[in-house]
CSV table of C-alpha atoms in Angstrom, one decimal:
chain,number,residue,atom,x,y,z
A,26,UNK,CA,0.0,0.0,0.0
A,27,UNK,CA,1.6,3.7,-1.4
A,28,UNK,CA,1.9,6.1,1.6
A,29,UNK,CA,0.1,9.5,1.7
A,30,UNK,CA,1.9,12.1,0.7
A,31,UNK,CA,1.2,14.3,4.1
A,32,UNK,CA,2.4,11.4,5.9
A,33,UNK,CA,5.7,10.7,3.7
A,34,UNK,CA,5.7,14.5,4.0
A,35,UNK,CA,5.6,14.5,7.8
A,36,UNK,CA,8.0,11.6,8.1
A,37,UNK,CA,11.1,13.3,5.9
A,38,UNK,CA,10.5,16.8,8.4
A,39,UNK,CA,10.4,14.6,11.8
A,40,UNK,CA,13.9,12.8,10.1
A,41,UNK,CA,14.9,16.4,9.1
A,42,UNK,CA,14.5,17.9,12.6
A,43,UNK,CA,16.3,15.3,14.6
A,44,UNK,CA,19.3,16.0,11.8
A,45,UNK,CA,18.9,19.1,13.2
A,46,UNK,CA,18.7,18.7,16.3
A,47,UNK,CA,21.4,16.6,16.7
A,48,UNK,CA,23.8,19.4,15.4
A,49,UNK,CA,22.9,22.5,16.8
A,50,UNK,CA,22.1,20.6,20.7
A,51,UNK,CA,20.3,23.4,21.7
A,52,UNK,CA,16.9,23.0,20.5
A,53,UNK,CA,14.6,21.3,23.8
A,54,UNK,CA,12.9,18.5,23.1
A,55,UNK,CA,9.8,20.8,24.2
A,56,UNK,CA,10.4,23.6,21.0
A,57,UNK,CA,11.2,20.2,18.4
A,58,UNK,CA,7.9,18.9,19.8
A,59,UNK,CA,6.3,22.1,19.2
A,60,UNK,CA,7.5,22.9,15.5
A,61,UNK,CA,6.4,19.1,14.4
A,62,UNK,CA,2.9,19.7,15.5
A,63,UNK,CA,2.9,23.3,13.7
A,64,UNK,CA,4.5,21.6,10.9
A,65,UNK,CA,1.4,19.3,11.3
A,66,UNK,CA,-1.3,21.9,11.5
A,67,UNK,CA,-0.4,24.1,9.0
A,68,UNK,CA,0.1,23.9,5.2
A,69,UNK,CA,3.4,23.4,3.8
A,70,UNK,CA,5.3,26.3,3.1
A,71,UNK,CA,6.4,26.2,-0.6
A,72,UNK,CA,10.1,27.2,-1.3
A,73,UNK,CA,12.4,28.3,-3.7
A,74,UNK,CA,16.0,29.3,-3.6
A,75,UNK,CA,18.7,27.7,-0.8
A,76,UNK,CA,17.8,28.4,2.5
A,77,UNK,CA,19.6,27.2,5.4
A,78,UNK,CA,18.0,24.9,8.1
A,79,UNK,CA,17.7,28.3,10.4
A,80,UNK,CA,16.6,30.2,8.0
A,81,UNK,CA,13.5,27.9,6.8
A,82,UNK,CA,12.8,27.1,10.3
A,83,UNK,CA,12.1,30.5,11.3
A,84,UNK,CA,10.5,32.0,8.1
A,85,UNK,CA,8.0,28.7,8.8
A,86,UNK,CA,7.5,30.0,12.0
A,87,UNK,CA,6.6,34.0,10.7
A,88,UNK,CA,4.1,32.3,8.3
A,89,UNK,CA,2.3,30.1,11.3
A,90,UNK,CA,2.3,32.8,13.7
A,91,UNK,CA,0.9,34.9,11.0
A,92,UNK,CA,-1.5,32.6,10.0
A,93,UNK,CA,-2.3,31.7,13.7
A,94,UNK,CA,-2.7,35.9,14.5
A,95,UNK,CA,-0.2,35.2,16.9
A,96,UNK,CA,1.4,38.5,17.5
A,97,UNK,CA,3.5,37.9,20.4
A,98,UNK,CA,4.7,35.0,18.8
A,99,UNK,CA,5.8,36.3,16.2
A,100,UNK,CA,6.9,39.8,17.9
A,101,UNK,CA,9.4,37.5,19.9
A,102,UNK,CA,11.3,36.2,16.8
A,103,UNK,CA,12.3,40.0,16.2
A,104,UNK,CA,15.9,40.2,16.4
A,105,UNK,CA,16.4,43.9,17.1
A,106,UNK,CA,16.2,45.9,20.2
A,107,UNK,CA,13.5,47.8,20.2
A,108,UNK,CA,9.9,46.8,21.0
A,109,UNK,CA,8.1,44.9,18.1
A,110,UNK,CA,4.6,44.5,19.6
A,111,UNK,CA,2.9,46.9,17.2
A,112,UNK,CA,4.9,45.8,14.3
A,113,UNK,CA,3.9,42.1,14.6
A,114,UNK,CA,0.3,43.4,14.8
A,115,UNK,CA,0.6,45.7,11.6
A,116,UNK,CA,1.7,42.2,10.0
A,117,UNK,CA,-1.0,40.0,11.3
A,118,UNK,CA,-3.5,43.1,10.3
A,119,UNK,CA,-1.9,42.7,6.8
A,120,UNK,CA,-0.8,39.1,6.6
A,121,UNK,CA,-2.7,36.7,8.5
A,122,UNK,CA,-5.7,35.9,6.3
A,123,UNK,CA,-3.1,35.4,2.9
A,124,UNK,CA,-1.0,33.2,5.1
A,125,UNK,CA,-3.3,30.7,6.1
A,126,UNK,CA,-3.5,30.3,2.0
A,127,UNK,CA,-0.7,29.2,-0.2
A,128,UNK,CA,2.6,30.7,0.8
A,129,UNK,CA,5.9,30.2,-1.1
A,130,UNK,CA,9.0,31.8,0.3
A,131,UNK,CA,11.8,32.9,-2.5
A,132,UNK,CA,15.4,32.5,-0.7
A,133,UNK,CA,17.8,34.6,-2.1
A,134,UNK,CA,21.7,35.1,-1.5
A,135,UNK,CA,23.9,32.9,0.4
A,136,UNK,CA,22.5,32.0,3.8
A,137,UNK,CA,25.3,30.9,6.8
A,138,UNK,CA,24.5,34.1,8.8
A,139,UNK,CA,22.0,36.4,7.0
A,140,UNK,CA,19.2,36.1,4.1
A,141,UNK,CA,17.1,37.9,2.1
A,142,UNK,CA,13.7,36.3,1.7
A,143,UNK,CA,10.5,37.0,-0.7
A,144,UNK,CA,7.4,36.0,0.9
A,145,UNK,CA,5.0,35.6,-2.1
A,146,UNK,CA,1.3,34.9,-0.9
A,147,UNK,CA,-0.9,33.4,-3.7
A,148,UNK,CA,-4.4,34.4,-2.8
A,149,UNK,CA,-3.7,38.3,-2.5
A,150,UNK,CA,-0.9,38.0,-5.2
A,151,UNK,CA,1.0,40.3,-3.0
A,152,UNK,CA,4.2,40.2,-1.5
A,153,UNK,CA,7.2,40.7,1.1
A,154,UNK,CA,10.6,40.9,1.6
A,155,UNK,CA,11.9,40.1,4.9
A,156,UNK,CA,15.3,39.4,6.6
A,157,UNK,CA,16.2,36.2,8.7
A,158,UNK,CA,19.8,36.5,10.5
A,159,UNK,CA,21.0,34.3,13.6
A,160,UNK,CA,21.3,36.7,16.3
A,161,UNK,CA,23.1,35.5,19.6
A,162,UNK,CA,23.3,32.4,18.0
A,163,UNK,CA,19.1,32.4,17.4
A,164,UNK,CA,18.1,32.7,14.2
A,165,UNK,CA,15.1,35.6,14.0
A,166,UNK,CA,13.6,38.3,11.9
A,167,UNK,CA,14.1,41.9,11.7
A,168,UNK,CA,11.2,42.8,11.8
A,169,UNK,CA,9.9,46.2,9.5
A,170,UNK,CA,6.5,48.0,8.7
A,171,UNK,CA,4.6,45.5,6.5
A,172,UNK,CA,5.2,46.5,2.9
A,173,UNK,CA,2.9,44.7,0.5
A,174,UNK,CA,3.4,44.8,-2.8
A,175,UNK,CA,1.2,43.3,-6.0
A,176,UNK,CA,3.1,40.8,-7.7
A,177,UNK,CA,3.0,41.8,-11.8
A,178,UNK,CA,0.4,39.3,-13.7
């Protein structure tokens, strides 16, 4: 009998996140257990590009918390210093209802420290740039002003 795609889906990330786990040794059984059930509940992130395993763990995560309107969530994954509470809300107020739809995120440039990622959301046609970095050793978002822009037919 051919397995389900979800599940043959589910089963390469589960294999994927104890590879990572097992290398960086600082991810708690408690945050893997976590991101396998998002992982779960949401729909798969499409991509394009090369990201690194940071880098497409935590622009999943700014797609979910989006998609979830999970503000402080996703506030806490800002990588600056100041206070990103009303910026994560101007995101979900912009974002949340095209990210529960089909969401493909464009990697761009090399990513060991830094990327540059293009957030294109198929429903709305519109899109974002964002930028992922590890910051003390965490990899994050800096987190902007939502800037949505149409995509050209």
């Amino acid at each position: 009998m051919a397995r389900k795609p979800r599940r043959a889906a589910l089963a390469t990330v589960f294999a994927l996140s104890l590879g990572a786990l097992s290398l960086t040794g600082c991810t708690s059984d408690d945050d893997q257990l976590a991101y396998q059930t998002n992982y779960a509940n949401h729909q798969p992130l499409r991509v394009a590009g090369y990201p690194t395993a940071g880098s497409l763990r935590t622009v999943q995560q700014i797609v979910w918390h989006l998609a979830d309107r999970d503000a402080d969530a996703l506030a806490a994954l800002h990588t600056e210093d100041d206070d990103a509470g009303s910026t994560a809300r101007a995101w979900i107020k912009a974002y949340s209802k095209d990210a529960q739809g089909q969401v493909t995120a464009d990697f761009l440039d090399e990513g060991s420290v830094r990327q540059e990622v293009v957030l294109h959301f198929a429903e709305s046609r519109r899109t974002q740039e964002i930028t992922v970095r590890i910051n003390n050793e965490t990899w994050g978002v800096i987190l902007d002003s939502p800037d949505p822009a149409k995509e050209s037919p």
